[in-house]
XYZ file of C-alpha atoms in Angstrom:
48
model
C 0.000 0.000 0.000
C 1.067 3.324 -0.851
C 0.478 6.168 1.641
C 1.259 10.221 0.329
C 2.874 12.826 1.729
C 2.707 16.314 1.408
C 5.345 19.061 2.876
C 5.449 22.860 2.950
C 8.585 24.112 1.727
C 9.058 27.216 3.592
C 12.603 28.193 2.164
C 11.592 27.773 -1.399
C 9.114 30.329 -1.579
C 6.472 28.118 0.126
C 6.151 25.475 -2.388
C 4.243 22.149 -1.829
C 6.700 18.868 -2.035
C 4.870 15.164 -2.515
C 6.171 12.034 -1.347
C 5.399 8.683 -1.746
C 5.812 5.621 0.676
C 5.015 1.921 0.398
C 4.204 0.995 4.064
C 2.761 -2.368 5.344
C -1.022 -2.359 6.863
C -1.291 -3.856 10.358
C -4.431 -3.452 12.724
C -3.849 0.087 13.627
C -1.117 1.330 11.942
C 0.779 2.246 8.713
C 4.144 1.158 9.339
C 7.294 2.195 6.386
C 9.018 -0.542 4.250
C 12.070 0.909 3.893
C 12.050 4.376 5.943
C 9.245 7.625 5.562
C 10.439 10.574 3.422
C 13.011 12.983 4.848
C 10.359 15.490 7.195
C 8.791 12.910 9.045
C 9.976 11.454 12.067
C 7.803 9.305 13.351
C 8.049 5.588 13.365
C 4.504 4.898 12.337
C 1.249 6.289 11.638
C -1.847 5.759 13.455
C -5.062 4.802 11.779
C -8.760 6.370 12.173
């Protein structure tokens, strides 16, 4: 599964960067394959 992310570039005249991930599904999280994009620092992400 493929989860997108988007980032507010604040340096480059506030431009929008997009960022894919392939993450694995579990019960109550998204959790990365091989790392999130540089920006995010969390481990995981919780469902809703």
């Amino acid at each position: 599964m493929k989860l997108y992310f988007y980032f507010l570039e604040k340096n480059k005249r506030s431009c929008i960067r997009m960022e894919e991930c392939e993450v694995k599904e579990k019960a109550k999280t998204y959790r990365p394959v091989n790392g999130f994009p540089s920006g995010f620092y969390n481990q995981f992400v919780k469902k809703r």
